[in-house]
Short mmCIF file of N, CA and C in Angstrom, two decimals:
data_model
loop_
_atom_site.label_atom_id
_atom_site.label_comp_id
_atom_site.label_asym_id
_atom_site.label_seq_id
_atom_site.Cartn_x
_atom_site.Cartn_y
_atom_site.Cartn_z
N MET R 1428 124.61 113.37 91.19
CA MET R 1428 124.10 112.10 90.80
C MET R 1428 122.96 112.63 89.76
N ILE R 1429 122.76 112.06 88.65
CA ILE R 1429 121.74 112.25 87.71
C ILE R 1429 120.67 111.27 87.80
N LEU R 1430 119.39 111.54 87.67
CA LEU R 1430 118.14 110.78 87.63
C LEU R 1430 117.50 111.04 86.51
N PHE R 1431 116.79 110.23 86.05
CA PHE R 1431 116.06 110.70 84.80
C PHE R 1431 114.75 109.76 84.82
N THR R 1432 113.77 110.30 83.84
CA THR R 1432 112.42 109.58 83.70
C THR R 1432 111.94 109.89 82.29
N LYS R 1433 111.16 108.75 81.68
CA LYS R 1433 110.81 109.02 80.30
C LYS R 1433 109.24 109.29 80.46
N GLU R 1434 108.72 109.52 81.81
CA GLU R 1434 107.40 109.59 82.07
C GLU R 1434 106.71 111.15 81.50
N ARG R 1435 105.80 111.39 81.19
CA ARG R 1435 105.32 112.51 80.96
C ARG R 1435 104.89 113.40 82.12
N ILE R 1436 105.67 114.38 82.44
CA ILE R 1436 105.46 115.05 83.81
C ILE R 1436 104.39 115.96 83.52
N LEU R 1437 103.47 115.90 84.73
CA LEU R 1437 102.39 116.79 84.79
C LEU R 1437 102.83 118.05 85.67
N ALA R 1438 102.20 119.27 85.34
CA ALA R 1438 102.46 120.17 86.38
C ALA R 1438 101.64 120.14 87.40
N CYS R 1439 102.20 120.40 88.62
CA CYS R 1439 101.34 120.12 89.94
C CYS R 1439 100.17 120.95 89.94
N PRO R 1440 98.98 120.22 90.04
CA PRO R 1440 97.65 121.06 89.88
C PRO R 1440 97.31 121.60 91.28
N ARG R 1441 96.27 122.68 91.15
CA ARG R 1441 95.84 123.01 92.43
C ARG R 1441 95.01 121.96 93.16
N PRO R 1442 95.03 121.91 94.55
CA PRO R 1442 94.20 120.98 95.22
C PRO R 1442 92.56 121.15 94.87
N ARG R 1443 92.01 120.00 94.81
CA ARG R 1443 90.40 120.07 94.51
C ARG R 1443 89.74 119.84 95.98
N ALA R 1444 88.52 120.14 95.94
CA ALA R 1444 87.59 119.93 97.24
C ALA R 1444 86.32 119.57 96.67
N THR R 1445 85.85 118.58 97.57
CA THR R 1445 84.54 118.14 97.45
C THR R 1445 83.49 118.88 97.98
N LYS R 1446 82.13 118.66 97.79
CA LYS R 1446 81.13 119.59 98.27
C LYS R 1446 81.11 119.57 99.82
N SER R 1447 81.60 118.59 100.44
CA SER R 1447 81.47 118.60 101.89
C SER R 1447 82.89 119.26 102.42
N GLY R 1448 83.84 119.73 101.69
CA GLY R 1448 85.06 120.47 102.02
C GLY R 1448 86.30 119.66 101.94
N VAL R 1449 86.27 118.37 101.82
CA VAL R 1449 87.29 117.48 101.80
C VAL R 1449 88.32 117.99 100.76
N VAL R 1450 89.68 118.23 101.00
CA VAL R 1450 90.66 118.60 100.01
C VAL R 1450 91.39 117.53 99.54
N PHE R 1451 91.69 117.43 98.24
CA PHE R 1451 92.40 116.23 97.65
C PHE R 1451 93.06 116.70 96.64
N MET R 1452 94.09 115.85 96.22
CA MET R 1452 94.88 116.11 94.90
C MET R 1452 94.26 115.19 93.68
N PRO R 1453 94.22 115.54 92.53
CA PRO R 1453 93.68 114.76 91.37
C PRO R 1453 94.43 113.42 91.50
N LYS R 1454 93.71 112.08 91.12
CA LYS R 1454 94.19 110.90 91.02
C LYS R 1454 95.27 110.63 90.24
N ASN R 1455 95.12 111.06 88.90
CA ASN R 1455 96.42 110.99 88.08
C ASN R 1455 97.60 111.66 88.56
N TYR R 1456 97.53 112.85 89.25
CA TYR R 1456 98.79 113.52 89.91
C TYR R 1456 99.38 112.63 90.94
N LYS R 1457 98.55 112.11 91.77
CA LYS R 1457 99.08 111.21 92.85
C LYS R 1457 99.59 109.91 92.34
N GLU R 1458 99.18 109.41 91.06
CA GLU R 1458 99.56 108.17 90.64
C GLU R 1458 101.15 108.45 89.89
N LEU R 1459 101.23 109.67 89.38
CA LEU R 1459 102.41 110.00 88.56
C LEU R 1459 103.41 110.16 89.74
N LYS R 1460 103.26 110.87 90.74
CA LYS R 1460 104.03 111.16 91.97
C LYS R 1460 104.57 109.76 92.48
N LYS R 1461 103.59 108.96 92.62
CA LYS R 1461 103.98 107.58 93.12
C LYS R 1461 104.99 106.88 92.22
N LYS R 1462 104.59 106.83 90.95
CA LYS R 1462 105.59 106.15 90.13
C LYS R 1462 106.97 106.88 89.67
N LEU R 1463 106.90 108.24 89.68
CA LEU R 1463 108.23 108.96 89.82
C LEU R 1463 109.11 108.83 91.06
N SER R 1464 108.28 108.69 91.96
CA SER R 1464 109.03 108.63 93.41
C SER R 1464 109.72 106.98 93.42
N ALA R 1465 109.11 106.08 92.93
CA ALA R 1465 109.67 104.71 92.76
C ALA R 1465 110.85 104.69 91.78
N GLU R 1466 110.59 105.25 90.60
CA GLU R 1466 111.56 105.34 89.76
C GLU R 1466 112.84 105.98 90.22
N PHE R 1467 112.82 107.32 90.85
CA PHE R 1467 113.84 107.77 91.42
C PHE R 1467 114.53 107.15 92.51
N PHE R 1468 113.71 106.52 93.27
CA PHE R 1468 114.42 105.66 94.61
C PHE R 1468 115.13 104.47 94.01
N ASP R 1469 114.72 104.00 92.96
CA ASP R 1469 115.48 102.77 92.31
C ASP R 1469 116.89 103.31 91.66
N GLN R 1470 116.71 104.53 91.18
CA GLN R 1470 118.06 105.01 90.51
C GLN R 1470 118.95 105.61 91.61
N TRP R 1471 118.53 105.92 92.69
CA TRP R 1471 119.43 106.78 93.76
C TRP R 1471 120.20 105.72 94.42
N ASP R 1472 121.55 106.16 94.59
CA ASP R 1472 122.52 105.23 95.25
C ASP R 1472 122.85 105.76 96.58
N GLY R 1473 122.31 105.37 97.60
CA GLY R 1473 122.65 106.04 99.00
C GLY R 1473 121.35 106.41 99.73
N GLY R 1474 121.44 106.96 100.99
CA GLY R 1474 120.46 107.18 101.74
C GLY R 1474 119.93 108.85 101.48
N PRO R 1475 119.26 109.54 102.28
CA PRO R 1475 118.86 110.98 102.03
C PRO R 1475 119.84 111.73 102.15
N VAL R 1476 120.07 112.85 101.33
CA VAL R 1476 121.12 113.95 101.31
C VAL R 1476 120.60 114.77 102.69
N SER R 1477 121.61 115.12 103.40
CA SER R 1477 121.13 115.98 104.48
C SER R 1477 121.57 117.36 104.44
N GLY R 1478 122.35 117.54 103.64
CA GLY R 1478 123.07 119.00 103.57
C GLY R 1478 122.29 119.74 102.40
N PRO R 1479 123.06 121.03 102.34
CA PRO R 1479 122.25 121.96 101.13
C PRO R 1479 122.70 121.48 99.78
N ILE R 1480 121.78 121.38 98.95
CA ILE R 1480 121.90 120.71 97.60
C ILE R 1480 121.60 121.84 96.51
N SER R 1481 122.20 121.46 95.43
CA SER R 1481 121.67 122.31 94.18
C SER R 1481 120.94 121.44 93.27
N VAL R 1482 119.99 121.70 92.65
CA VAL R 1482 119.14 120.74 91.66
C VAL R 1482 119.14 121.59 90.32
N GLY R 1483 119.23 120.71 89.20
CA GLY R 1483 118.90 121.24 87.79
C GLY R 1483 118.05 120.20 87.31
N ILE R 1484 116.85 120.59 86.66
CA ILE R 1484 115.88 120.03 86.24
C ILE R 1484 115.79 120.49 84.55
N SER R 1485 115.90 119.40 83.88
CA SER R 1485 115.77 119.64 82.39
C SER R 1485 114.47 118.66 81.89
N ILE R 1486 113.22 119.27 81.43
CA ILE R 1486 112.29 118.73 80.93
C ILE R 1486 112.10 118.79 79.51
N MET R 1487 112.18 117.74 78.76
CA MET R 1487 111.88 117.65 77.14
C MET R 1487 110.59 116.91 77.08
N THR R 1488 110.06 117.59 76.17
CA THR R 1488 108.70 117.05 75.79
C THR R 1488 108.50 117.26 74.22
N PRO R 1489 107.73 116.48 73.51
CA PRO R 1489 107.33 116.66 72.07
C PRO R 1489 106.29 117.69 71.85
N THR R 1490 105.72 118.23 72.91
CA THR R 1490 104.68 119.24 72.62
C THR R 1490 104.96 120.51 73.48
N LYS R 1491 104.39 121.68 73.23
CA LYS R 1491 104.52 122.87 74.14
C LYS R 1491 103.92 122.29 75.45
N ARG R 1492 104.65 123.09 76.62
CA ARG R 1492 104.03 122.59 77.93
C ARG R 1492 102.77 123.38 78.13
N THR R 1493 102.04 123.03 79.04
CA THR R 1493 100.66 123.58 79.35
C THR R 1493 100.51 124.06 80.63
N GLY R 1494 101.34 123.90 81.49
CA GLY R 1494 101.54 124.63 82.74
C GLY R 1494 102.78 125.40 83.04
N ASP R 1495 102.78 126.09 84.06
CA ASP R 1495 103.95 127.04 84.62
C ASP R 1495 105.08 126.03 85.04
N ILE R 1496 106.28 126.55 84.52
CA ILE R 1496 107.46 125.68 84.66
C ILE R 1496 107.61 125.46 86.13
N ASP R 1497 107.23 126.31 87.09
CA ASP R 1497 107.57 126.23 88.51
C ASP R 1497 106.61 124.92 89.11
N ASN R 1498 105.46 124.70 88.38
CA ASN R 1498 104.61 123.66 88.88
C ASN R 1498 105.21 122.38 88.47
N TYR R 1499 105.87 122.25 87.16
CA TYR R 1499 106.43 121.24 86.75
C TYR R 1499 107.55 120.68 87.79
N ALA R 1500 108.26 121.67 88.07
CA ALA R 1500 109.45 121.46 89.19
C ALA R 1500 108.77 121.00 90.56
N LYS R 1501 107.72 121.55 90.93
CA LYS R 1501 107.09 121.04 91.92
C LYS R 1501 106.73 119.70 92.21
N THR R 1502 106.42 119.09 91.08
CA THR R 1502 106.03 117.71 90.75
C THR R 1502 107.24 116.87 91.05
N ILE R 1503 108.14 117.21 90.20
CA ILE R 1503 109.56 116.61 90.46
C ILE R 1503 110.29 116.49 91.92
N LEU R 1504 110.17 117.74 92.40
CA LEU R 1504 110.72 117.98 93.76
C LEU R 1504 109.92 117.20 94.89
N ASP R 1505 108.48 117.19 94.74
CA ASP R 1505 107.76 116.41 95.73
C ASP R 1505 108.05 114.86 95.40
N SER R 1506 108.28 114.49 94.30
CA SER R 1506 108.61 113.10 93.98
C SER R 1506 109.82 112.82 94.79
N LEU R 1507 110.74 113.57 94.49
CA LEU R 1507 112.15 113.26 95.05
C LEU R 1507 112.31 113.21 96.41
N GLU R 1508 111.38 114.00 97.29
CA GLU R 1508 111.21 114.02 98.73
C GLU R 1508 110.54 112.76 99.08
N ASP R 1509 109.52 112.60 98.45
CA ASP R 1509 108.75 111.20 98.81
C ASP R 1509 109.71 110.02 98.63
N ALA R 1510 110.64 109.97 97.67
CA ALA R 1510 111.58 108.89 97.43
C ALA R 1510 112.72 108.96 98.47
N ALA R 1511 112.66 109.96 99.39
CA ALA R 1511 113.77 110.12 100.39
C ALA R 1511 115.17 110.25 99.85
N ILE R 1512 115.02 111.05 98.68
CA ILE R 1512 116.40 111.57 98.03
C ILE R 1512 116.95 112.55 98.98
N PHE R 1513 116.09 113.53 99.43
CA PHE R 1513 116.46 114.46 100.60
C PHE R 1513 115.34 114.61 101.43
N TYR R 1514 115.72 115.42 102.61
CA TYR R 1514 114.56 115.38 103.64
C TYR R 1514 113.47 116.48 103.18
N ASP R 1515 113.89 117.58 102.85
CA ASP R 1515 112.92 118.69 102.56
C ASP R 1515 113.44 119.57 101.53
N ASP R 1516 112.65 120.18 100.77
CA ASP R 1516 113.20 121.14 99.65
C ASP R 1516 113.67 122.35 100.16
N ILE R 1517 113.63 122.67 101.44
CA ILE R 1517 114.20 123.79 102.06
C ILE R 1517 115.79 123.50 102.00
N GLN R 1518 116.29 122.34 101.79
CA GLN R 1518 117.67 122.15 101.66
C GLN R 1518 118.19 122.71 100.15
N ILE R 1519 117.43 122.98 99.25
CA ILE R 1519 117.66 123.43 97.91
C ILE R 1519 118.24 124.98 98.01
N CYS R 1520 119.57 125.13 97.87
CA CYS R 1520 120.09 126.48 97.66
C CYS R 1520 120.10 127.10 96.16
N TYR R 1521 120.19 126.21 95.47
CA TYR R 1521 120.18 126.66 93.97
C TYR R 1521 119.36 125.70 93.20
N MET R 1522 118.63 126.25 92.34
CA MET R 1522 117.65 125.57 91.50
C MET R 1522 117.68 126.16 89.87
N SER R 1523 117.81 125.17 88.92
CA SER R 1523 117.51 125.87 87.68
C SER R 1523 116.67 124.79 87.04
N VAL R 1524 115.65 125.35 86.29
CA VAL R 1524 114.63 124.47 85.63
C VAL R 1524 114.33 125.03 84.08
N ARG R 1525 114.56 124.07 83.18
CA ARG R 1525 114.24 124.59 81.76
C ARG R 1525 113.40 123.53 81.11
N HIS R 1526 112.72 123.94 80.07
CA HIS R 1526 111.82 123.22 79.19
C HIS R 1526 112.44 123.46 77.72
N GLU R 1527 112.28 122.18 77.07
CA GLU R 1527 112.69 122.17 75.85
C GLU R 1527 111.89 121.39 74.84
N LEU R 1528 111.71 121.66 73.57
CA LEU R 1528 110.90 120.69 72.77
C LEU R 1528 111.79 119.69 72.09
N GLY R 1529 111.28 118.54 72.08
CA GLY R 1529 112.19 117.38 71.61
C GLY R 1529 111.60 116.33 70.94
N ASP R 1530 111.92 115.29 70.74
CA ASP R 1530 111.42 113.94 70.02
C ASP R 1530 110.45 113.21 70.82
N SER R 1531 110.71 113.32 72.28
CA SER R 1531 110.09 112.41 73.12
C SER R 1531 109.95 112.99 74.52
N TYR R 1532 109.36 112.27 75.53
CA TYR R 1532 109.45 112.86 76.81
C TYR R 1532 110.86 112.40 77.54
N LEU R 1533 111.37 113.36 78.20
CA LEU R 1533 112.52 112.78 79.00
C LEU R 1533 112.97 114.04 80.05
N THR R 1534 112.96 113.70 81.26
CA THR R 1534 113.18 114.66 82.18
C THR R 1534 114.49 114.15 83.03
N THR R 1535 115.48 115.08 83.29
CA THR R 1535 116.71 114.62 83.89
C THR R 1535 116.68 115.60 84.94
N VAL R 1536 117.21 115.07 86.25
CA VAL R 1536 117.43 115.68 87.36
C VAL R 1536 118.74 115.66 87.83
N GLU R 1537 119.36 116.57 88.00
CA GLU R 1537 120.84 116.58 88.49
C GLU R 1537 120.98 117.08 89.94
N ILE R 1538 121.36 116.24 90.92
CA ILE R 1538 121.37 116.76 92.33
C ILE R 1538 122.87 116.67 92.74
N SER R 1539 123.45 117.71 93.16
CA SER R 1539 124.74 117.87 93.78
C SER R 1539 124.73 118.58 95.02
N LEU R 1540 125.78 118.26 95.75
CA LEU R 1540 125.96 118.85 97.19
C LEU R 1540 126.28 120.31 96.99
N HIS R 1541 125.83 121.21 97.87
CA HIS R 1541 125.98 122.66 97.63
C HIS R 1541 127.20 123.10 98.33
N PRO R 1542 128.21 123.86 97.83
CA PRO R 1542 129.29 124.37 98.76
C PRO R 1542 128.95 124.87 99.97
N GLU R 1543 129.65 124.42 101.09
CA GLU R 1543 129.11 124.80 102.55
C GLU R 1543 129.10 126.31 102.64
N LYS R 1544 130.02 127.22 101.87
CA LYS R 1544 129.83 128.50 102.11
C LYS R 1544 128.48 129.22 101.79
N TYR R 1545 127.59 128.50 101.13
CA TYR R 1545 126.51 129.02 100.61
C TYR R 1545 125.18 128.39 101.51
N ILE R 1546 125.52 127.92 102.65
CA ILE R 1546 124.59 127.33 103.43
C ILE R 1546 123.82 128.36 104.06
N ASN R 1547 122.43 128.41 104.09
CA ASN R 1547 121.54 129.46 104.76
C ASN R 1547 121.09 128.85 106.05
N ASP R 1548 120.37 129.57 106.76
CA ASP R 1548 120.00 128.98 108.09
C ASP R 1548 118.66 128.06 107.99
N TYR R 1549 118.73 127.15 107.42
CA TYR R 1549 117.79 126.13 106.83
C TYR R 1549 118.03 124.96 107.92
N SER R 1550 119.34 124.75 108.46
CA SER R 1550 119.65 123.51 109.12
C SER R 1550 118.64 123.23 110.20
N ASP R 1551 118.21 124.07 111.12
CA ASP R 1551 117.46 123.93 112.21
C ASP R 1551 116.08 123.16 111.90
N LYS R 1552 115.44 123.65 110.61
CA LYS R 1552 114.05 123.12 110.07
C LYS R 1552 114.47 121.73 109.50
N VAL R 1553 115.52 121.61 108.91
CA VAL R 1553 115.92 120.15 108.21
C VAL R 1553 116.10 119.14 109.39
N THR R 1554 116.93 119.58 110.47
CA THR R 1554 117.09 118.71 111.58
C THR R 1554 115.77 118.34 112.24
N ALA R 1555 114.85 119.28 112.64
CA ALA R 1555 113.61 119.05 113.11
C ALA R 1555 112.70 117.93 112.36
N LYS R 1556 112.78 118.29 110.96
CA LYS R 1556 111.98 117.35 110.06
C LYS R 1556 112.62 116.04 110.18
N LYS R 1557 113.87 116.08 109.97
CA LYS R 1557 114.67 114.60 110.01
C LYS R 1557 114.32 113.75 111.45
N GLU R 1558 114.29 114.61 112.53
CA GLU R 1558 114.11 113.79 113.86
C GLU R 1558 112.53 113.33 113.88
N LYS R 1559 111.69 114.30 113.29
CA LYS R 1559 110.36 113.82 113.30
C LYS R 1559 110.13 112.56 112.44
N LEU R 1560 110.71 112.59 111.25
CA LEU R 1560 110.77 111.51 110.35
C LEU R 1560 111.18 110.19 111.05
N HIS R 1561 112.33 110.43 111.80
CA HIS R 1561 113.04 109.15 112.42
C HIS R 1561 112.11 108.52 113.44
N ASP R 1562 111.34 109.51 114.22
CA ASP R 1562 110.42 109.02 115.26
C ASP R 1562 109.21 108.49 114.58
N GLU R 1563 108.71 108.96 113.59
CA GLU R 1563 107.49 108.27 112.84
C GLU R 1563 107.93 106.93 112.28
N LEU R 1564 109.25 106.73 111.93
CA LEU R 1564 109.68 105.53 111.18
C LEU R 1564 109.83 104.41 112.34
N LYS R 1565 110.34 104.94 113.57
CA LYS R 1565 110.37 104.12 114.53
C LYS R 1565 109.03 103.47 115.00
N GLU R 1566 108.06 104.49 115.21
CA GLU R 1566 106.72 104.25 115.56
C GLU R 1566 105.92 103.36 114.57
N ASN R 1567 106.29 103.43 113.30
CA ASN R 1567 105.31 102.79 112.32
C ASN R 1567 106.22 102.49 111.23
N PRO R 1568 106.96 101.30 111.24
CA PRO R 1568 107.72 101.09 109.98
C PRO R 1568 106.75 100.46 108.97
N ASP R 1569 105.60 100.11 109.28
CA ASP R 1569 104.78 99.56 108.10
C ASP R 1569 104.24 100.66 107.20
N GLN R 1570 104.51 102.01 107.36
CA GLN R 1570 104.19 102.98 106.48
C GLN R 1570 104.86 102.67 105.08
N PHE R 1571 105.96 101.80 105.13
CA PHE R 1571 106.68 101.45 103.97
C PHE R 1571 105.99 100.57 102.92
N LYS R 1572 105.03 99.83 103.49
CA LYS R 1572 104.28 98.74 103.00
C LYS R 1572 103.46 99.20 101.90
N GLU R 1573 103.87 98.68 100.65
CA GLU R 1573 103.11 99.19 99.45
C GLU R 1573 101.92 98.08 99.37
N ASP R 1574 100.57 98.73 99.31
CA ASP R 1574 99.29 98.19 99.22
C ASP R 1574 99.30 96.71 99.42
N SER R 1575 99.48 95.85 98.84
CA SER R 1575 99.40 94.51 99.17
C SER R 1575 100.95 93.59 99.35
N GLN R 1576 101.83 94.45 99.12
CA GLN R 1576 103.24 93.88 99.11
C GLN R 1576 103.74 93.95 100.43
N GLU R 1577 104.08 92.71 100.85
CA GLU R 1577 104.52 92.46 102.08
C GLU R 1577 106.17 92.87 102.41
N MET R 1578 106.50 93.32 103.40
CA MET R 1578 108.08 93.62 103.64
C MET R 1578 108.30 92.62 104.58
N SER R 1579 109.46 92.16 104.54
CA SER R 1579 109.98 91.26 105.86
C SER R 1579 110.59 92.16 106.88
N LYS R 1580 110.59 91.64 108.14
CA LYS R 1580 111.09 92.37 109.21
C LYS R 1580 112.55 93.29 108.92
N GLU R 1581 113.44 92.30 108.05
CA GLU R 1581 114.70 92.71 107.92
C GLU R 1581 114.64 93.70 106.86
N GLU R 1582 113.73 93.73 105.81
CA GLU R 1582 113.71 94.79 104.96
C GLU R 1582 113.21 96.24 105.48
N LYS R 1583 112.25 96.04 106.65
CA LYS R 1583 111.78 97.28 107.45
C LYS R 1583 112.84 97.71 108.05
N GLN R 1584 113.77 96.92 108.81
CA GLN R 1584 114.79 97.44 109.52
C GLN R 1584 115.81 98.16 108.67
N ALA R 1585 116.11 97.37 107.47
CA ALA R 1585 117.12 98.16 106.56
C ALA R 1585 116.67 99.53 106.12
N ILE R 1586 115.29 99.66 105.81
CA ILE R 1586 114.87 100.96 105.43
C ILE R 1586 115.01 101.96 106.71
N ILE R 1587 114.68 101.51 107.80
CA ILE R 1587 114.87 102.43 109.24
C ILE R 1587 116.37 102.79 109.37
N ASP R 1588 117.08 101.63 109.23
CA ASP R 1588 118.65 102.06 109.37
C ASP R 1588 119.24 102.96 108.35
N ALA R 1589 118.72 102.84 107.15
CA ALA R 1589 119.14 103.76 106.00
C ALA R 1589 118.60 105.19 106.33
N MET R 1590 117.43 105.28 106.74
CA MET R 1590 117.01 106.68 106.99
C MET R 1590 117.78 107.18 108.33
N LEU R 1591 118.09 106.32 109.18
CA LEU R 1591 118.78 106.81 110.47
C LEU R 1591 120.14 107.07 110.27
N GLY R 1592 120.67 106.75 109.10
CA GLY R 1592 122.16 107.00 108.82
C GLY R 1592 123.07 105.73 109.13
N GLY R 1593 122.38 104.57 109.10
CA GLY R 1593 123.19 103.24 109.30
C GLY R 1593 122.95 102.74 110.80
N GLY R 1594 122.27 103.48 111.70
CA GLY R 1594 122.13 102.75 112.96
C GLY R 1594 120.74 103.16 113.43
N SER R 1595 120.44 102.51 114.39
CA SER R 1595 118.96 102.77 114.94
C SER R 1595 119.15 103.20 116.37
#
């Protein structure tokens, strides 16, 4: 499956801290991640991938990049995880990332299932995270409510069912 965005991707910044020691991520980064997650979620056809995956990321910009390429990948991977495309980036067995100059901003992400013979011993961690997420969803389905946007009971149940693989 290939996903894309025309958003200008920011390299994942370092966390910031207030004088009182509260750690936070910059607002523009959090807003970008939220926007990317929504965009990727809308393009994705199906529930979260639970097996090993390969990810190819291509970032095109009209200017030279200003951050490390791995930090650009982190922004995209975190957005994909937030969009419930996969459960955890530990599922990624192979990844390629490239940057090229172009006429405009365009980022493409290709996600494919990885052949079973390359599975590492990540499955216990993914299973534990999946079970934790399912428990959180059962306890608090309202976590999917967007700011002032109300979700019907049926919509909440559909999300929970999708996350649980079709049944609750």
